XYZ file of C-alpha atoms in Angstrom:
300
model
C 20.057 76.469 -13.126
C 21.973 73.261 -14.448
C 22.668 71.995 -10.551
C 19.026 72.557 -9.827
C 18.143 70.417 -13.048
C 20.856 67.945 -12.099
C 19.657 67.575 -8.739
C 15.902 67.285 -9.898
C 16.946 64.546 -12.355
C 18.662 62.818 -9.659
C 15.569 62.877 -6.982
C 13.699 61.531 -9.485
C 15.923 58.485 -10.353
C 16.251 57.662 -6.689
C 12.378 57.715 -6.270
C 12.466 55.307 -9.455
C 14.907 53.181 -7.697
C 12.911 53.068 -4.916
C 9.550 52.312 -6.439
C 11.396 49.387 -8.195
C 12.408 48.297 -4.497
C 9.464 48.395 -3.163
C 7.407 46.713 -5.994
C 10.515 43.739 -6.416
C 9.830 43.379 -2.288
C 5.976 43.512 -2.574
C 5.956 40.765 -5.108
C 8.647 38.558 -3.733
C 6.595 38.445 -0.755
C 3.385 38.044 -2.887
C 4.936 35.155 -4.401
C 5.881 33.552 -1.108
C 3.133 34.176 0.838
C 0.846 31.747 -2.388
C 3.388 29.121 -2.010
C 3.634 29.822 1.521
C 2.065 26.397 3.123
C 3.754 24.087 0.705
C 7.083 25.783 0.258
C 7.354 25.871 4.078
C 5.807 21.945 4.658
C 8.460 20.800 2.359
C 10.958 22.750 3.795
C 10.641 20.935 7.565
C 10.885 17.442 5.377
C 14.416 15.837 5.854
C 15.776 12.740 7.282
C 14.861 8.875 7.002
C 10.964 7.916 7.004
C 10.648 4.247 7.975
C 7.614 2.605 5.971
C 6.524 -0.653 7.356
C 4.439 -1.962 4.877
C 2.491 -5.197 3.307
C 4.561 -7.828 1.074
C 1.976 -6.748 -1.428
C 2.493 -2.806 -1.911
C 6.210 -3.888 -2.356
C 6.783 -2.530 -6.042
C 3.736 0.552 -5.822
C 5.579 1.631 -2.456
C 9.047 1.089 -3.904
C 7.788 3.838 -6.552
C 6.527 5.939 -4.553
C 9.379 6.415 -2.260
C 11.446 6.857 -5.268
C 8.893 9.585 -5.677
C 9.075 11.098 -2.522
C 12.701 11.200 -2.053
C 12.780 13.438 -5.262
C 9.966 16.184 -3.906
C 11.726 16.347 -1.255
C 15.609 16.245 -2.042
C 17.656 14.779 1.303
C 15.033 12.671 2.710
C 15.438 9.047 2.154
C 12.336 6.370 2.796
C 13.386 2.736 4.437
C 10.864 0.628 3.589
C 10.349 -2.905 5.905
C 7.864 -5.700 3.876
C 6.640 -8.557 5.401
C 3.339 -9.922 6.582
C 0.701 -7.332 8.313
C 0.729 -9.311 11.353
C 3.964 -9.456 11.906
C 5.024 -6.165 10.654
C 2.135 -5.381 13.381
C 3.721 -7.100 16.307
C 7.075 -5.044 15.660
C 5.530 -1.963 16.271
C 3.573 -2.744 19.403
C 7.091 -4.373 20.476
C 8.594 -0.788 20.219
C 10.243 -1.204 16.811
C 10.892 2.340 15.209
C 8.565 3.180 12.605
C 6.915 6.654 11.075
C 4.388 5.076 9.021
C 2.884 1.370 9.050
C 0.413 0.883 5.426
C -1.811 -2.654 6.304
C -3.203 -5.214 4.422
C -6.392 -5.841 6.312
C -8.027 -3.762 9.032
C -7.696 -6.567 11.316
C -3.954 -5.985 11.729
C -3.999 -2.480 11.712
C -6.272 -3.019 15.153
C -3.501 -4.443 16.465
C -1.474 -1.007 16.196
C -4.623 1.004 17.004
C -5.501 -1.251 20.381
C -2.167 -0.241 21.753
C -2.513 3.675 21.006
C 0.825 3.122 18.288
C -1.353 4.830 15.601
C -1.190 8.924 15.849
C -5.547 9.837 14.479
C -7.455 7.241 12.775
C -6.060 5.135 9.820
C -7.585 5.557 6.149
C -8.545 3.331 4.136
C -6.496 3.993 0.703
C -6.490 1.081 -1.500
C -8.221 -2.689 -2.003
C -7.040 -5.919 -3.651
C -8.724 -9.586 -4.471
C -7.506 -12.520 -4.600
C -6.634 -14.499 -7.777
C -4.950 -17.876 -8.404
C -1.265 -18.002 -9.564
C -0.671 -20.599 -11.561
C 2.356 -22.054 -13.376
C 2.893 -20.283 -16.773
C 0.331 -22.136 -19.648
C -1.629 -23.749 -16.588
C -0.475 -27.233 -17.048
C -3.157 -28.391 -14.390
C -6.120 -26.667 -16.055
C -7.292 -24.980 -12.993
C -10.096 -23.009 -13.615
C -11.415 -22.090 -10.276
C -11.335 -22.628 -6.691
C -12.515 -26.561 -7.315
C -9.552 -27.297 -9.117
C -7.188 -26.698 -5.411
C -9.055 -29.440 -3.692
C -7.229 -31.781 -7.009
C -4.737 -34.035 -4.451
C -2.501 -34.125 -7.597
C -2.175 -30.386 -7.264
C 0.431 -28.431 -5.201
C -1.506 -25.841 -3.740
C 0.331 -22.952 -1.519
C -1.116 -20.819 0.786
C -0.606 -17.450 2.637
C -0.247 -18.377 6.600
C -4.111 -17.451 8.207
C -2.984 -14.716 10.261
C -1.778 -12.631 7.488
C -4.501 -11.218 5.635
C -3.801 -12.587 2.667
C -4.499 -16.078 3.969
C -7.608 -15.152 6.271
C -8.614 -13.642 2.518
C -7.936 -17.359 0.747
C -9.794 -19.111 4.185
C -12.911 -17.085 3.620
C -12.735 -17.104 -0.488
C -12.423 -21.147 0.002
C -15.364 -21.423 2.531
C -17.839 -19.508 0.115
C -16.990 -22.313 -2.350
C -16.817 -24.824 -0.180
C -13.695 -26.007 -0.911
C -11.290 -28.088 0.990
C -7.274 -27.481 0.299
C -4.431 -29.146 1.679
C -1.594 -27.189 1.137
C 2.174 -28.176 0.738
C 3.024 -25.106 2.703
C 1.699 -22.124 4.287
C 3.865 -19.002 3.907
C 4.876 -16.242 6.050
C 3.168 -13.356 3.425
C 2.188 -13.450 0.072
C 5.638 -12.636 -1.559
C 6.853 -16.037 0.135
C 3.669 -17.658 -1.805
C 3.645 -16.664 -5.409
C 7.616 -17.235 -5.232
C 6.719 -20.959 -4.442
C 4.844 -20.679 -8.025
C 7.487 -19.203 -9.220
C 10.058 -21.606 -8.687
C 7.418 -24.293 -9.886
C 7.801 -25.434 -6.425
C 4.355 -25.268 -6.735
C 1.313 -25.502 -9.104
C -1.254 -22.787 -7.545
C -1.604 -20.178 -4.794
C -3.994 -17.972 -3.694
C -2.505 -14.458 -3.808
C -3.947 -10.804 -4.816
C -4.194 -9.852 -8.128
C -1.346 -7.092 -7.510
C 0.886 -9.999 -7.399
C 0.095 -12.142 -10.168
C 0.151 -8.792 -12.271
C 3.497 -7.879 -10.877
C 4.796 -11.318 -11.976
C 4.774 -10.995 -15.462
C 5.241 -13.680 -17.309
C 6.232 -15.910 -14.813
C 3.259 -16.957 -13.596
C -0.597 -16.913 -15.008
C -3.853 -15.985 -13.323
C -7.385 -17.289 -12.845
C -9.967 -15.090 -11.457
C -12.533 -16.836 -9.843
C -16.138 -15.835 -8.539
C -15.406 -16.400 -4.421
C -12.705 -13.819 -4.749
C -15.985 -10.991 -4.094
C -15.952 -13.041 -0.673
C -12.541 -11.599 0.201
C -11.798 -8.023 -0.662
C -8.871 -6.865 1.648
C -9.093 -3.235 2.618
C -5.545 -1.627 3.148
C -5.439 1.052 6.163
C -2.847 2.987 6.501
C -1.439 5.210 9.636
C 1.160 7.868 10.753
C 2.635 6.139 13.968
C 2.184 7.433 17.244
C 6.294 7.541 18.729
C 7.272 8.121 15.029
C 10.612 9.641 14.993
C 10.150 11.588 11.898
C 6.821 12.848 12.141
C 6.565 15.409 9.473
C 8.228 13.067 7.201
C 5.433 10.340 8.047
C 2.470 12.868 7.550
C 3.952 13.730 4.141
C 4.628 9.868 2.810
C 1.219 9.439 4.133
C -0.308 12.232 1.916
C 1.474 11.252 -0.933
C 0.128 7.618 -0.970
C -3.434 9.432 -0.711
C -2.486 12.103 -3.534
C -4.101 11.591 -7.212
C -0.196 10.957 -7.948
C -0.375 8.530 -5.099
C -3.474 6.830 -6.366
C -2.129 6.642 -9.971
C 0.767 4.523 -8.818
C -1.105 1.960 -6.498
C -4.261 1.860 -9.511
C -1.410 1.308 -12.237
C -0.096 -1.642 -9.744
C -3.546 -3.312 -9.953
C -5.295 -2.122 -6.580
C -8.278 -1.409 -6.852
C -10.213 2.041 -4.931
C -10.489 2.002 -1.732
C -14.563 0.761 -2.148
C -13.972 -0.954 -4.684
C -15.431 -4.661 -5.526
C -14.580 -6.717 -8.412
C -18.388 -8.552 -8.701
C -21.359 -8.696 -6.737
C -20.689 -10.757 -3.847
C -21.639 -14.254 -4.529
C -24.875 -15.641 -2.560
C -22.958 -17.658 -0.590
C -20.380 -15.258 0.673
C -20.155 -15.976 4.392
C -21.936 -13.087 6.489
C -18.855 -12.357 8.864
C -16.365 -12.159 5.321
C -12.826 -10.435 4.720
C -15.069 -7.974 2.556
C -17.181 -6.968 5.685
C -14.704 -6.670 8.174
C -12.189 -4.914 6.036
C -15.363 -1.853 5.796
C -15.286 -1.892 9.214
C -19.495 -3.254 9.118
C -19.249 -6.569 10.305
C -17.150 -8.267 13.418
C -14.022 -9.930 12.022
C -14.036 -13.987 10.932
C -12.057 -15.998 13.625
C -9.465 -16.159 10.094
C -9.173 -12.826 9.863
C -6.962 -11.385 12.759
């Protein structure tokens, strides 16, 4: 009578046992199978992701990656800045990128003409133009007019990056003639010039006279509707770290994403500071960045 009780009790524990087993198994796999996609993304994520990337997404990039790198622990993000068009040429020349993020659509057709871009670019974030001036304005430049001033050193953005087709078109809707001292190689190159107060103005986006701090002021100006830059931005079509580039790529398109670049001063991706001016030119940098309108000769 006691072995048959002892034995009894002892079934029962090892049907316990298993029951536990089973239901620990059940909801492990529960748990995996709802953080399934995710869990296993991030697992394929390691290695370097090469960014090539506008001067002017420098510091919102810079965070990001910083980002990035922590969500997915082992990776590491190289980013290259420099001008879209030349950042542009690189690629098409066969230098190794996973992701290229443009300043104007015009460059990014430069990647896309070649078949370097894997799908079709989006459109993530926009930026105007605004005038950098030397901190407490010492020229009194209130708007566009006040560049044309010989007496004024005015810098410029070269007109194949897109922040100088941007200042071309913003400067032919006011009909204003500059002569700069110097025409830069992107628009890092031109609000240093202010910087250094080897300069008095240039026309640069309002990311980068934000950025600056105190070391430079800014004028907004009415033409600067004329000239919205649109920034594409695409996963590369002989990337060698694809997975890595569709995942950078998502994050600068995430609301985390979007919080960064809006807290840098972009604005959304549709966005427009003013009603276009009257005189905006019909061919502008606002028009060809949406894709509506045939780009200005300025603008490639």
């Amino acid at each position: 009578m006691y072995r048959s009780a002892t034995a009894g009790a002892v079934a029962a524990a090892l049907l316990a046992l298993s029951a536990c087993s089973s239901s620990s198994s059940s909801s492990s796999s529960s748990s995996s199978s709802s953080s399934g996609p995710s869990a296993s993304a991030s697992a394929t994520i390691s290695g370097t992701v090469t960014v090539f990337a506008a001067a002017s997404l420098k510091n919102a990039f810079t965070q990001l990656g910083t980002m990035f790198e922590g969500a997915h622990p082992g990776t590491k993000v190289v980013f290259n800045f420099g001008g879209s068009d030349t950042l542009a040429a690189g690629i098409v020349n066969g230098a190794p990128a996973d992701v290229f993020a443009s300043a104007s659509p015009a460059t990014m057709k430069t990647v896309t003409d070649k078949g370097d871009a894997a799908g079709t670019p989006t459109v993530f974030v926009s930026n105007a133009l605004e005038i950098a001036v030397r901190p407490g304005n010492p020229q009194h430049i209130t708007g566009l007019q006040g560049l044309s001033d010989p007496s004024v050193k005015v810098v410029l953005c070269a007109k194949t990056v897109p922040c100088g087709a941007a200042a071309q078109t913003a400067l032919a809707a006011g009909n204003v003639t500059v002569t700069p001292v110097s025409y830069e190689q992107d628009v890092t190159a031109t609000l240093t010039k202010v910087e250094l107060g080897e300069a008095d103005a240039g026309l640069v986006y309002q990311t980068d006279v934000k950025s600056a701090g105190n070391k430079v002021d800014g004028v907004n100006f009415p033409e600067a509707a004329c000239a919205i830059n649109r920034y594409p931005i695409a996963t590369l079509t002989h990337a060698p770290n694809a997975a890595g580039a569709s995942a950078f790529v998502a994050l600068v398109e995430s609301p985390d994403g979007q919080k960064v670049l809006a807290d840098a001063g972009f604005l959304s991706p549709s966005a427009s500071p003013s009603a276009p001016p009257s005189t905006c030119p019909s061919t502008s940098a606002s028009a060809s960045a949406g894709g509506s309108a045939p780009p200005s000769p300025t603008s490639s």
